[in-house]
Amino acid sequence: MTLDEVILELYRLAESKEWDGKRTDEALSSAIEGMEQIWTLRQADMRRNAKVQALKKQPRIWS
């Protein structure tokens, strides 16, 4: 399952509020928590990649 499929499934869960065949607010809160977790991980990944790019040796410019 790809990350995009997971996100779509969490949206479906949030819209239907149905989990294990039962309609519940717990399904909605779980979907929201899952999406927040994915967002947090993506933000951390972007920060980590930005740091790596900043630490790479800059090319010398000869004049």
mmCIF file as gemmi writes it, N, C-alpha and C atoms, coordinates in Angstrom:
data_model
loop_
_atom_site.group_PDB
_atom_site.id
_atom_site.type_symbol
_atom_site.label_atom_id
_atom_site.label_alt_id
_atom_site.label_comp_id
_atom_site.label_asym_id
_atom_site.label_entity_id
_atom_site.label_seq_id
_atom_site.pdbx_PDB_ins_code
_atom_site.Cartn_x
_atom_site.Cartn_y
_atom_site.Cartn_z
_atom_site.occupancy
_atom_site.B_iso_or_equiv
_atom_site.pdbx_formal_charge
_atom_site.auth_seq_id
_atom_site.auth_asym_id
_atom_site.pdbx_PDB_model_num
ATOM 1 N N . MET Axp A 1 ? 0.853 -1.174 0 1 0 ? 1 A 1
ATOM 2 C CA . MET Axp A 1 ? 0 0 0 1 0 ? 1 A 1
ATOM 3 C C . MET Axp A 1 ? 0.903 1.242 0 1 0 ? 1 A 1
ATOM 4 N N . THR Axp A 2 ? 0.619 2.154 -0.899 1 0 ? 2 A 1
ATOM 5 C CA . THR Axp A 2 ? 1.424 3.372 -0.981 1 0 ? 2 A 1
ATOM 6 C C . THR Axp A 2 ? 0.917 4.4 0.027 1 0 ? 2 A 1
ATOM 7 N N . LEU Axp A 3 ? 1.715 5.414 0.222 1 0 ? 3 A 1
ATOM 8 C CA . LEU Axp A 3 ? 1.339 6.479 1.151 1 0 ? 3 A 1
ATOM 9 C C . LEU Axp A 3 ? 0.059 7.175 0.693 1 0 ? 3 A 1
ATOM 10 N N . ASP Axp A 4 ? -0.073 7.387 -0.606 1 0 ? 4 A 1
ATOM 11 C CA . ASP Axp A 4 ? -1.279 8.019 -1.137 1 0 ? 4 A 1
ATOM 12 C C . ASP Axp A 4 ? -2.517 7.163 -0.876 1 0 ? 4 A 1
ATOM 13 N N . GLU Axp A 5 ? -2.381 5.848 -0.991 1 0 ? 5 A 1
ATOM 14 C CA . GLU Axp A 5 ? -3.503 4.944 -0.711 1 0 ? 5 A 1
ATOM 15 C C . GLU Axp A 5 ? -3.88 4.994 0.767 1 0 ? 5 A 1
ATOM 16 N N . VAL Axp A 6 ? -2.889 5.092 1.633 1 0 ? 6 A 1
ATOM 17 C CA . VAL Axp A 6 ? -3.156 5.193 3.068 1 0 ? 6 A 1
ATOM 18 C C . VAL Axp A 6 ? -3.922 6.48 3.376 1 0 ? 6 A 1
ATOM 19 N N . ILE Axp A 7 ? -3.488 7.58 2.775 1 0 ? 7 A 1
ATOM 20 C CA . ILE Axp A 7 ? -4.16 8.86 3 1 0 ? 7 A 1
ATOM 21 C C . ILE Axp A 7 ? -5.6 8.799 2.499 1 0 ? 7 A 1
ATOM 22 N N . LEU Axp A 8 ? -5.818 8.225 1.309 1 0 ? 8 A 1
ATOM 23 C CA . LEU Axp A 8 ? -7.181 8.098 0.785 1 0 ? 8 A 1
ATOM 24 C C . LEU Axp A 8 ? -8.049 7.24 1.703 1 0 ? 8 A 1
ATOM 25 N N . GLU Axp A 9 ? -7.476 6.178 2.229 1 0 ? 9 A 1
ATOM 26 C CA . GLU Axp A 9 ? -8.228 5.305 3.137 1 0 ? 9 A 1
ATOM 27 C C . GLU Axp A 9 ? -8.578 6.051 4.438 1 0 ? 9 A 1
ATOM 28 N N . LEU Axp A 10 ? -7.651 6.868 4.932 1 0 ? 10 A 1
ATOM 29 C CA . LEU Axp A 10 ? -7.942 7.651 6.136 1 0 ? 10 A 1
ATOM 30 C C . LEU Axp A 10 ? -9.042 8.681 5.867 1 0 ? 10 A 1
ATOM 31 N N . TYR Axp A 11 ? -9.037 9.302 4.687 1 0 ? 11 A 1
ATOM 32 C CA . TYR Axp A 11 ? -10.118 10.23 4.328 1 0 ? 11 A 1
ATOM 33 C C . TYR Axp A 11 ? -11.45 9.499 4.257 1 0 ? 11 A 1
ATOM 34 N N . ARG Axp A 12 ? -11.447 8.288 3.661 1 0 ? 12 A 1
ATOM 35 C CA . ARG Axp A 12 ? -12.676 7.501 3.58 1 0 ? 12 A 1
ATOM 36 C C . ARG Axp A 12 ? -13.194 7.182 4.979 1 0 ? 12 A 1
ATOM 37 N N . LEU Axp A 13 ? -12.284 6.81 5.843 1 0 ? 13 A 1
ATOM 38 C CA . LEU Axp A 13 ? -12.648 6.501 7.227 1 0 ? 13 A 1
ATOM 39 C C . LEU Axp A 13 ? -13.229 7.726 7.921 1 0 ? 13 A 1
ATOM 40 N N . ALA Axp A 14 ? -12.612 8.881 7.691 1 0 ? 14 A 1
ATOM 41 C CA . ALA Axp A 14 ? -13.099 10.113 8.32 1 0 ? 14 A 1
ATOM 42 C C . ALA Axp A 14 ? -14.475 10.497 7.806 1 0 ? 14 A 1
ATOM 43 N N . GLU Axp A 15 ? -14.712 10.314 6.503 1 0 ? 15 A 1
ATOM 44 C CA . GLU Axp A 15 ? -16.007 10.685 5.931 1 0 ? 15 A 1
ATOM 45 C C . GLU Axp A 15 ? -17.119 9.745 6.36 1 0 ? 15 A 1
ATOM 46 N N . SER Axp A 16 ? -16.834 8.449 6.372 1 0 ? 16 A 1
ATOM 47 C CA . SER Axp A 16 ? -17.885 7.474 6.672 1 0 ? 16 A 1
ATOM 48 C C . SER Axp A 16 ? -18.093 7.275 8.172 1 0 ? 16 A 1
ATOM 49 N N . LYS Axp A 17 ? -17.08 7.577 8.963 1 0 ? 17 A 1
ATOM 50 C CA . LYS Axp A 17 ? -17.097 7.331 10.41 1 0 ? 17 A 1
ATOM 51 C C . LYS Axp A 17 ? -17.425 5.869 10.719 1 0 ? 17 A 1
ATOM 52 N N . GLU Axp A 18 ? -17.072 4.977 9.796 1 0 ? 18 A 1
ATOM 53 C CA . GLU Axp A 18 ? -17.375 3.566 9.983 1 0 ? 18 A 1
ATOM 54 C C . GLU Axp A 18 ? -16.096 2.776 10.147 1 0 ? 18 A 1
ATOM 55 N N . TRP Axp A 19 ? -16.026 2.037 11.245 1 0 ? 19 A 1
ATOM 56 C CA . TRP Axp A 19 ? -14.845 1.252 11.566 1 0 ? 19 A 1
ATOM 57 C C . TRP Axp A 19 ? -15.298 -0.09 12.112 1 0 ? 19 A 1
ATOM 58 N N . ASP Axp A 20 ? -14.813 -1.16 11.561 1 0 ? 20 A 1
ATOM 59 C CA . ASP Axp A 20 ? -15.219 -2.52 11.94 1 0 ? 20 A 1
ATOM 60 C C . ASP Axp A 20 ? -16.722 -2.687 11.832 1 0 ? 20 A 1
ATOM 61 N N . GLY Axp A 21 ? -17.322 -2.083 10.815 1 0 ? 21 A 1
ATOM 62 C CA . GLY Axp A 21 ? -18.751 -2.237 10.582 1 0 ? 21 A 1
ATOM 63 C C . GLY Axp A 21 ? -19.636 -1.398 11.486 1 0 ? 21 A 1
ATOM 64 N N . LYS Axp A 22 ? -19.05 -0.6 12.349 1 0 ? 22 A 1
ATOM 65 C CA . LYS Axp A 22 ? -19.835 0.234 13.265 1 0 ? 22 A 1
ATOM 66 C C . LYS Axp A 22 ? -19.557 1.698 12.976 1 0 ? 22 A 1
ATOM 67 N N . ARG Axp A 23 ? -20.58 2.518 13.082 1 0 ? 23 A 1
ATOM 68 C CA . ARG Axp A 23 ? -20.416 3.957 12.925 1 0 ? 23 A 1
ATOM 69 C C . ARG Axp A 23 ? -20.033 4.534 14.29 1 0 ? 23 A 1
ATOM 70 N N . THR Axp A 24 ? -18.902 5.199 14.333 1 0 ? 24 A 1
ATOM 71 C CA . THR Axp A 24 ? -18.414 5.688 15.611 1 0 ? 24 A 1
ATOM 72 C C . THR Axp A 24 ? -17.562 6.946 15.421 1 0 ? 24 A 1
ATOM 73 N N . ASP Axp A 25 ? -17.57 7.794 16.422 1 0 ? 25 A 1
ATOM 74 C CA . ASP Axp A 25 ? -16.715 8.976 16.394 1 0 ? 25 A 1
ATOM 75 C C . ASP Axp A 25 ? -15.252 8.6 16.588 1 0 ? 25 A 1
ATOM 76 N N . GLU Axp A 26 ? -15.006 7.419 17.157 1 0 ? 26 A 1
ATOM 77 C CA . GLU Axp A 26 ? -13.634 6.951 17.332 1 0 ? 26 A 1
ATOM 78 C C . GLU Axp A 26 ? -12.96 6.751 15.97 1 0 ? 26 A 1
ATOM 79 N N . ALA Axp A 27 ? -13.737 6.333 14.977 1 0 ? 27 A 1
ATOM 80 C CA . ALA Axp A 27 ? -13.188 6.172 13.629 1 0 ? 27 A 1
ATOM 81 C C . ALA Axp A 27 ? -12.71 7.513 13.091 1 0 ? 27 A 1
ATOM 82 N N . LEU Axp A 28 ? -13.479 8.552 13.315 1 0 ? 28 A 1
ATOM 83 C CA . LEU Axp A 28 ? -13.11 9.886 12.858 1 0 ? 28 A 1
ATOM 84 C C . LEU Axp A 28 ? -11.845 10.363 13.559 1 0 ? 28 A 1
ATOM 85 N N . SER Axp A 29 ? -11.787 10.206 14.865 1 0 ? 29 A 1
ATOM 86 C CA . SER Axp A 29 ? -10.604 10.671 15.589 1 0 ? 29 A 1
ATOM 87 C C . SER Axp A 29 ? -9.367 9.87 15.198 1 0 ? 29 A 1
ATOM 88 N N . SER Axp A 30 ? -9.516 8.576 14.943 1 0 ? 30 A 1
ATOM 89 C CA . SER Axp A 30 ? -8.38 7.756 14.513 1 0 ? 30 A 1
ATOM 90 C C . SER Axp A 30 ? -7.881 8.178 13.143 1 0 ? 30 A 1
ATOM 91 N N . ALA Axp A 31 ? -8.807 8.494 12.239 1 0 ? 31 A 1
ATOM 92 C CA . ALA Axp A 31 ? -8.418 8.946 10.9 1 0 ? 31 A 1
ATOM 93 C C . ALA Axp A 31 ? -7.67 10.265 10.984 1 0 ? 31 A 1
ATOM 94 N N . ILE Axp A 32 ? -8.161 11.18 11.793 1 0 ? 32 A 1
ATOM 95 C CA . ILE Axp A 32 ? -7.507 12.481 11.948 1 0 ? 32 A 1
ATOM 96 C C . ILE Axp A 32 ? -6.121 12.306 12.554 1 0 ? 32 A 1
ATOM 97 N N . GLU Axp A 33 ? -5.999 11.46 13.569 1 0 ? 33 A 1
ATOM 98 C CA . GLU Axp A 33 ? -4.694 11.21 14.186 1 0 ? 33 A 1
ATOM 99 C C . GLU Axp A 33 ? -3.72 10.606 13.181 1 0 ? 33 A 1
ATOM 100 N N . GLY Axp A 34 ? -4.212 9.701 12.344 1 0 ? 34 A 1
ATOM 101 C CA . GLY Axp A 34 ? -3.362 9.089 11.326 1 0 ? 34 A 1
ATOM 102 C C . GLY Axp A 34 ? -2.863 10.109 10.325 1 0 ? 34 A 1
ATOM 103 N N . MET Axp A 35 ? -3.761 10.993 9.875 1 0 ? 35 A 1
ATOM 104 C CA . MET Axp A 35 ? -3.361 12.023 8.912 1 0 ? 35 A 1
ATOM 105 C C . MET Axp A 35 ? -2.382 13.008 9.543 1 0 ? 35 A 1
ATOM 106 N N . GLU Axp A 36 ? -2.59 13.348 10.818 1 0 ? 36 A 1
ATOM 107 C CA . GLU Axp A 36 ? -1.661 14.243 11.51 1 0 ? 36 A 1
ATOM 108 C C . GLU Axp A 36 ? -0.287 13.599 11.643 1 0 ? 36 A 1
ATOM 109 N N . GLN Axp A 37 ? -0.256 12.308 11.921 1 0 ? 37 A 1
ATOM 110 C CA . GLN Axp A 37 ? 1.01 11.59 12.048 1 0 ? 37 A 1
ATOM 111 C C . GLN Axp A 37 ? 1.767 11.589 10.723 1 0 ? 37 A 1
ATOM 112 N N . ILE Axp A 38 ? 1.051 11.329 9.63 1 0 ? 38 A 1
ATOM 113 C CA . ILE Axp A 38 ? 1.675 11.346 8.301 1 0 ? 38 A 1
ATOM 114 C C . ILE Axp A 38 ? 2.211 12.736 7.999 1 0 ? 38 A 1
ATOM 115 N N . TRP Axp A 39 ? 1.436 13.763 8.299 1 0 ? 39 A 1
ATOM 116 C CA . TRP Axp A 39 ? 1.864 15.137 8.043 1 0 ? 39 A 1
ATOM 117 C C . TRP Axp A 39 ? 3.123 15.462 8.839 1 0 ? 39 A 1
ATOM 118 N N . THR Axp A 40 ? 3.156 15.044 10.111 1 0 ? 40 A 1
ATOM 119 C CA . THR Axp A 40 ? 4.318 15.289 10.961 1 0 ? 40 A 1
ATOM 120 C C . THR Axp A 40 ? 5.555 14.594 10.397 1 0 ? 40 A 1
ATOM 121 N N . LEU Axp A 41 ? 5.406 13.361 9.958 1 0 ? 41 A 1
ATOM 122 C CA . LEU Axp A 41 ? 6.534 12.62 9.395 1 0 ? 41 A 1
ATOM 123 C C . LEU Axp A 41 ? 7.029 13.263 8.108 1 0 ? 41 A 1
ATOM 124 N N . ARG Axp A 42 ? 6.115 13.724 7.276 1 0 ? 42 A 1
ATOM 125 C CA . ARG Axp A 42 ? 6.513 14.391 6.031 1 0 ? 42 A 1
ATOM 126 C C . ARG Axp A 42 ? 7.258 15.692 6.324 1 0 ? 42 A 1
ATOM 127 N N . GLN Axp A 43 ? 6.796 16.455 7.321 1 0 ? 43 A 1
ATOM 128 C CA . GLN Axp A 43 ? 7.466 17.701 7.682 1 0 ? 43 A 1
ATOM 129 C C . GLN Axp A 43 ? 8.879 17.419 8.187 1 0 ? 43 A 1
ATOM 130 N N . ALA Axp A 44 ? 9.03 16.401 9.026 1 0 ? 44 A 1
ATOM 131 C CA . ALA Axp A 44 ? 10.352 16.037 9.544 1 0 ? 44 A 1
ATOM 132 C C . ALA Axp A 44 ? 11.268 15.597 8.405 1 0 ? 44 A 1
ATOM 133 N N . ASP Axp A 45 ? 10.714 14.86 7.444 1 0 ? 45 A 1
ATOM 134 C CA . ASP Axp A 45 ? 11.487 14.434 6.278 1 0 ? 45 A 1
ATOM 135 C C . ASP Axp A 45 ? 11.964 15.624 5.462 1 0 ? 45 A 1
ATOM 136 N N . MET Axp A 46 ? 11.081 16.588 5.254 1 0 ? 46 A 1
ATOM 137 C CA . MET Axp A 46 ? 11.452 17.77 4.476 1 0 ? 46 A 1
ATOM 138 C C . MET Axp A 46 ? 12.54 18.567 5.191 1 0 ? 46 A 1
ATOM 139 N N . ARG Axp A 47 ? 12.447 18.691 6.521 1 0 ? 47 A 1
ATOM 140 C CA . ARG Axp A 47 ? 13.475 19.404 7.284 1 0 ? 47 A 1
ATOM 141 C C . ARG Axp A 47 ? 14.819 18.677 7.196 1 0 ? 47 A 1
ATOM 142 N N . ARG Axp A 48 ? 14.77 17.359 7.331 1 0 ? 48 A 1
ATOM 143 C CA . ARG Axp A 48 ? 15.991 16.556 7.274 1 0 ? 48 A 1
ATOM 144 C C . ARG Axp A 48 ? 16.645 16.689 5.897 1 0 ? 48 A 1
ATOM 145 N N . ASN Axp A 49 ? 15.854 16.64 4.844 1 0 ? 49 A 1
ATOM 146 C CA . ASN Axp A 49 ? 16.39 16.79 3.488 1 0 ? 49 A 1
ATOM 147 C C . ASN Axp A 49 ? 16.955 18.181 3.268 1 0 ? 49 A 1
ATOM 148 N N . ALA Axp A 50 ? 16.332 19.196 3.84 1 0 ? 50 A 1
ATOM 149 C CA . ALA Axp A 50 ? 16.84 20.561 3.705 1 0 ? 50 A 1
ATOM 150 C C . ALA Axp A 50 ? 18.195 20.694 4.387 1 0 ? 50 A 1
ATOM 151 N N . LYS Axp A 51 ? 18.352 20.056 5.56 1 0 ? 51 A 1
ATOM 152 C CA . LYS Axp A 51 ? 19.631 20.105 6.267 1 0 ? 51 A 1
ATOM 153 C C . LYS Axp A 51 ? 20.723 19.408 5.459 1 0 ? 51 A 1
ATOM 154 N N . VAL Axp A 52 ? 20.392 18.281 4.858 1 0 ? 52 A 1
ATOM 155 C CA . VAL Axp A 52 ? 21.362 17.543 4.063 1 0 ? 52 A 1
ATOM 156 C C . VAL Axp A 52 ? 21.788 18.391 2.876 1 0 ? 52 A 1
ATOM 157 N N . GLN Axp A 53 ? 20.853 19.039 2.221 1 0 ? 53 A 1
ATOM 158 C CA . GLN Axp A 53 ? 21.18 19.889 1.075 1 0 ? 53 A 1
ATOM 159 C C . GLN Axp A 53 ? 22.063 21.057 1.503 1 0 ? 53 A 1
ATOM 160 N N . ALA Axp A 54 ? 21.803 21.626 2.671 1 0 ? 54 A 1
ATOM 161 C CA . ALA Axp A 54 ? 22.588 22.757 3.154 1 0 ? 54 A 1
ATOM 162 C C . ALA Axp A 54 ? 24.023 22.336 3.511 1 0 ? 54 A 1
ATOM 163 N N . LEU Axp A 55 ? 24.172 21.097 3.955 1 0 ? 55 A 1
ATOM 164 C CA . LEU Axp A 55 ? 25.493 20.623 4.364 1 0 ? 55 A 1
ATOM 165 C C . LEU Axp A 55 ? 26.358 20.147 3.198 1 0 ? 55 A 1
ATOM 166 N N . LYS Axp A 56 ? 25.736 19.94 2.051 1 0 ? 56 A 1
ATOM 167 C CA . LYS Axp A 56 ? 26.523 19.508 0.9 1 0 ? 56 A 1
ATOM 168 C C . LYS Axp A 56 ? 27.52 20.576 0.521 1 0 ? 56 A 1
ATOM 169 N N . LYS Axp A 57 ? 28.671 20.151 0.082 1 0 ? 57 A 1
ATOM 170 C CA . LYS Axp A 57 ? 29.734 21.082 -0.275 1 0 ? 57 A 1
ATOM 171 C C . LYS Axp A 57 ? 29.285 21.954 -1.441 1 0 ? 57 A 1
ATOM 172 N N . GLN Axp A 58 ? 29.405 23.243 -1.252 1 0 ? 58 A 1
ATOM 173 C CA . GLN Axp A 58 ? 29.032 24.188 -2.283 1 0 ? 58 A 1
ATOM 174 C C . GLN Axp A 58 ? 30.151 24.245 -3.331 1 0 ? 58 A 1
ATOM 175 N N . PRO Axp A 59 ? 29.786 24.316 -4.603 1 0 ? 59 A 1
ATOM 176 C CA . PRO Axp A 59 ? 30.829 24.391 -5.632 1 0 ? 59 A 1
ATOM 177 C C . PRO Axp A 59 ? 31.598 25.718 -5.554 1 0 ? 59 A 1
ATOM 178 N N . ARG Axp A 60 ? 32.877 25.644 -5.859 1 0 ? 60 A 1
ATOM 179 C CA . ARG Axp A 60 ? 33.701 26.851 -5.857 1 0 ? 60 A 1
ATOM 180 C C . ARG Axp A 60 ? 33.486 27.619 -7.14 1 0 ? 60 A 1
ATOM 181 N N . ILE Axp A 61 ? 33.489 28.908 -6.997 1 0 ? 61 A 1
ATOM 182 C CA . ILE Axp A 61 ? 33.353 29.778 -8.16 1 0 ? 61 A 1
ATOM 183 C C . ILE Axp A 61 ? 34.696 30.441 -8.378 1 0 ? 61 A 1
ATOM 184 N N . TRP Axp A 62 ? 35.301 30.18 -9.515 1 0 ? 62 A 1
ATOM 185 C CA . TRP Axp A 62 ? 36.602 30.739 -9.837 1 0 ? 62 A 1
ATOM 186 C C . TRP Axp A 62 ? 36.391 31.975 -10.692 1 0 ? 62 A 1
ATOM 187 N N . SER Axp A 63 ? 37.047 33.022 -10.323 1 0 ? 63 A 1
ATOM 188 C CA . SER Axp A 63 ? 36.902 34.247 -11.112 1 0 ? 63 A 1
ATOM 189 C C . SER Axp A 63 ? 38.163 34.603 -11.838 1 0 ? 63 A 1
